Amino acid sequence: MSQNDEIASRLEEFADLLEARGVEYKPRTYRRAAENIREYPAAVEGLAAEGEEAVGEIDGVGDAISTKVVEYFETGEIEELEELRAELPVEMEALTAVEGVGPKTVGTLYEALGITTLDELEAAAEAGEIRAVEGFGEKTEQNILDNVDFAREAHERALLGEARPYGERIEAYMSDVSGVEKCALGGSIRRWKPTIGDVDVLVGSDAEGEVVEAFTDWPEVDRVIESGETKASVYAGDDDVRVDLRIVVPEEFGAALQYFTGSKDHNVAVRNRAIERNLKVNEYGVFDVSGVEDDDQRAGERVAGETEESVYEALDMAWMAPELRENRGEVEAAANDDLPDLLETDDVRGDLHTHTEWSDGGHTIEEMVEGAEAFGHDYIAISDHATGPGMVGGVGVSDEELREQLEEIEAVAAEADIDVFSGVEANIAEDGDISVADDLLADLDCVVASPHAALDGDGTDRLVAAAEHPEVNAIGHPTGRYLNRRPGLDLDVERLAEVAAENGTALEVNASPARLDLSGAAVKQAVEAGATIVIDTDAHSPGNFEQVRYGVHTARRGWAEAADVLNTRDTEGVREFLDA
Ligand code: DGT
Ligand code: CA
Ligand code: CA
Ligand code: ZN
């Protein structure tokens, strides 16, 4: 976390605690200041060193807040915040992760029932104590029971986008340690699951002791959880990402990698295939167990295990990409030589969903176009938020302004070295209506329509209506889920995909690590139903373009091939799709 983030988080916590105590207006002021500090382009610590007046130059930061910022950088804490924490010793972040539970509810439940943790909240709901609190009813209580598990799990899992960079850095670091012959990531991070319980690292080496020591000495280790002879676990970085190391002898590396990559369901299916062949697969190898009585793990003649390929080959299967290993038919496909030829990140040639400062992005049209070019794209669509449901705080752009923006996009396009599509991200209202006038939509090259509000319940009819709209080219982040925060709309993906295919509307895999929407499982259904997928980053700054890989690997989890994905086509091919 940068220091701007740190002080911003403190101010946000301050706002939550004030709100929990029933204070009005002030929490909003603190949150707005926190946001501006977070976005401030230079280190706020520098301003704090100059004094309160300098800090007060930041938008939305008044006297009371600048005093706290200076106090924080001088003493390392904010006294008033410490007092509030002592008065209200609740696990605010965990509790407010429950959908429908805000700081105010937390404050009330603490006063009435002394609830401080998720476990206490769940117990009180189960015991029917919540409905007895003034202002609460059975509905709130049921809502808590429905959502507490989701919140608990969310609290314990990191986003792929947070964890993956740690995984890649620890893999690079361990690969350079002397005595390490082989090193790879395993587990959910190797399968690119959207959220990660822990990062699994596997090493093949005969020098366990030194390898464990080098691992716990990794500069990014925050604290060591446990450290043994052939394994160790640590928390890394400020984000407390858990990293698990296992060391095996190099000859068993392939079998161990296969085993620790999972998923569990995939491994079960693989083991069952082995049993049919009188073979046994485990983390040590593949063993011929015909006539073998001994139940030792390494009993029988060892027929494979040094490489992962050898493990699958021993079972008459082709090696398959880790993203496929979710027991969704990949074992059969690998046995029948019928695996998909998966899409690669390099296949993607452009981004069709991006934002600029016209809505909530941080950059000009020109900067986004140049960023896309620098990233290596052949084309980009500019698709700022239109006004409509879900667009609060003046984020959305009116039809009139969109007309103006269209002219500017065309002017930038005329000068640009890559192709620039004009576009918009329109909102899909609860009844399926699109928030922008039809004649304007018709004048834009690329129309993304997305749900941004009312993200509960079944959204199939709503999205089907949008997919049928003649001017809509793609459905953005179809479920509207936010990983770890809200599950989003329920969808009959097959039906939506059929309608989308008929109407020439693409379905997005939004590559933003907070979303990854559609999910891999949904992509598989969509592709099978004949829909075209588009992988967009929803970039709000040029730095976001590189997140495309998270979308690509999510689509790979859905068995997508390059031909299934709109933006693997060249500009002409995309234009054809948009114009059809
Ligand atoms: P995570 O960390 O919760 O995101 O998910 P994974 O899949 O990384 O799970 P983890 O870290 O508990 O274990 C890594 C892999 O090890 C897992 O994908 C499959 C394998 N594995 C772990 N425990 C078992 C088990 O009891 N049975 C089988 N067949 N495989 C297991
Ligand atoms: Ca794991
Ligand atoms: Ca693990
Ligand atoms: Zn959106």
mmCIF file of N, CA, C and O and ligand atoms in Angstrom, residues 187-188 197-201 233 242-246 260, ligand 3:
data_model
loop_
_atom_site.group_PDB
_atom_site.id
_atom_site.type_symbol
_atom_site.label_atom_id
_atom_site.label_comp_id
_atom_site.label_asym_id
_atom_site.label_seq_id
_atom_site.Cartn_x
_atom_site.Cartn_y
_atom_site.Cartn_z
ATOM 1 N N GLY A 187 -1.899 -25.158 -7.754
ATOM 2 C CA GLY A 187 -3.152 -24.732 -7.117
ATOM 3 C C GLY A 187 -3.980 -23.789 -7.972
ATOM 4 O O GLY A 187 -3.823 -23.694 -9.194
ATOM 5 N N SER A 188 -4.869 -23.076 -7.288
ATOM 6 C CA SER A 188 -5.837 -22.231 -7.987
ATOM 7 C C SER A 188 -5.165 -21.116 -8.775
ATOM 8 O O SER A 188 -5.695 -20.658 -9.781
ATOM 9 N N GLY A 197 -7.266 -18.763 -2.496
ATOM 10 C CA GLY A 197 -7.111 -18.985 -1.061
ATOM 11 C C GLY A 197 -5.665 -18.806 -0.648
ATOM 12 O O GLY A 197 -5.355 -18.062 0.289
ATOM 13 N N ASP A 198 -4.764 -19.492 -1.323
ATOM 14 C CA ASP A 198 -3.342 -19.255 -1.117
ATOM 15 C C ASP A 198 -2.584 -19.540 -2.413
ATOM 16 O O ASP A 198 -3.084 -20.200 -3.305
ATOM 17 N N VAL A 199 -1.400 -18.969 -2.501
ATOM 18 C CA VAL A 199 -0.528 -19.156 -3.661
ATOM 19 C C VAL A 199 0.317 -20.397 -3.393
ATOM 20 O O VAL A 199 1.026 -20.450 -2.386
ATOM 21 N N ASP A 200 0.218 -21.403 -4.256
ATOM 22 C CA ASP A 200 1.006 -22.622 -4.066
ATOM 23 C C ASP A 200 2.244 -22.594 -4.958
ATOM 24 O O ASP A 200 2.140 -22.384 -6.158
ATOM 25 N N VAL A 201 3.402 -22.808 -4.343
ATOM 26 C CA VAL A 201 4.659 -22.851 -5.093
ATOM 27 C C VAL A 201 5.280 -24.218 -4.885
ATOM 28 O O VAL A 201 5.407 -24.689 -3.744
ATOM 29 N N SER A 233 4.971 -21.928 5.021
ATOM 30 C CA SER A 233 3.915 -21.000 4.629
ATOM 31 C C SER A 233 4.209 -19.624 5.202
ATOM 32 O O SER A 233 4.651 -19.521 6.354
ATOM 33 N N ARG A 242 -1.321 -15.258 1.303
ATOM 34 C CA ARG A 242 -0.676 -16.426 1.868
ATOM 35 C C ARG A 242 0.047 -17.210 0.768
ATOM 36 O O ARG A 242 -0.527 -17.460 -0.298
ATOM 37 N N VAL A 243 1.290 -17.569 1.008
ATOM 38 C CA VAL A 243 2.071 -18.333 0.036
ATOM 39 C C VAL A 243 2.548 -19.623 0.693
ATOM 40 O O VAL A 243 3.130 -19.601 1.780
ATOM 41 N N ASP A 244 2.248 -20.753 0.034
ATOM 42 C CA ASP A 244 2.615 -22.084 0.523
ATOM 43 C C ASP A 244 3.717 -22.655 -0.349
ATOM 44 O O ASP A 244 3.556 -22.723 -1.568
ATOM 45 N N LEU A 245 4.800 -23.113 0.252
ATOM 46 C CA LEU A 245 5.873 -23.767 -0.507
ATOM 47 C C LEU A 245 5.896 -25.251 -0.188
ATOM 48 O O LEU A 245 5.733 -25.650 0.968
ATOM 49 N N ARG A 246 6.084 -26.053 -1.225
ATOM 50 C CA ARG A 246 6.335 -27.480 -1.027
ATOM 51 C C ARG A 246 7.556 -27.865 -1.821
ATOM 52 O O ARG A 246 7.720 -27.423 -2.957
ATOM 53 N N PHE A 260 -0.815 -31.088 -7.076
ATOM 54 C CA PHE A 260 -1.043 -29.829 -6.356
ATOM 55 C C PHE A 260 -1.628 -28.723 -7.237
ATOM 56 O O PHE A 260 -1.957 -27.648 -6.750
HETATM 57 CA CA CA B 3 -2.208 -24.435 -0.452
#
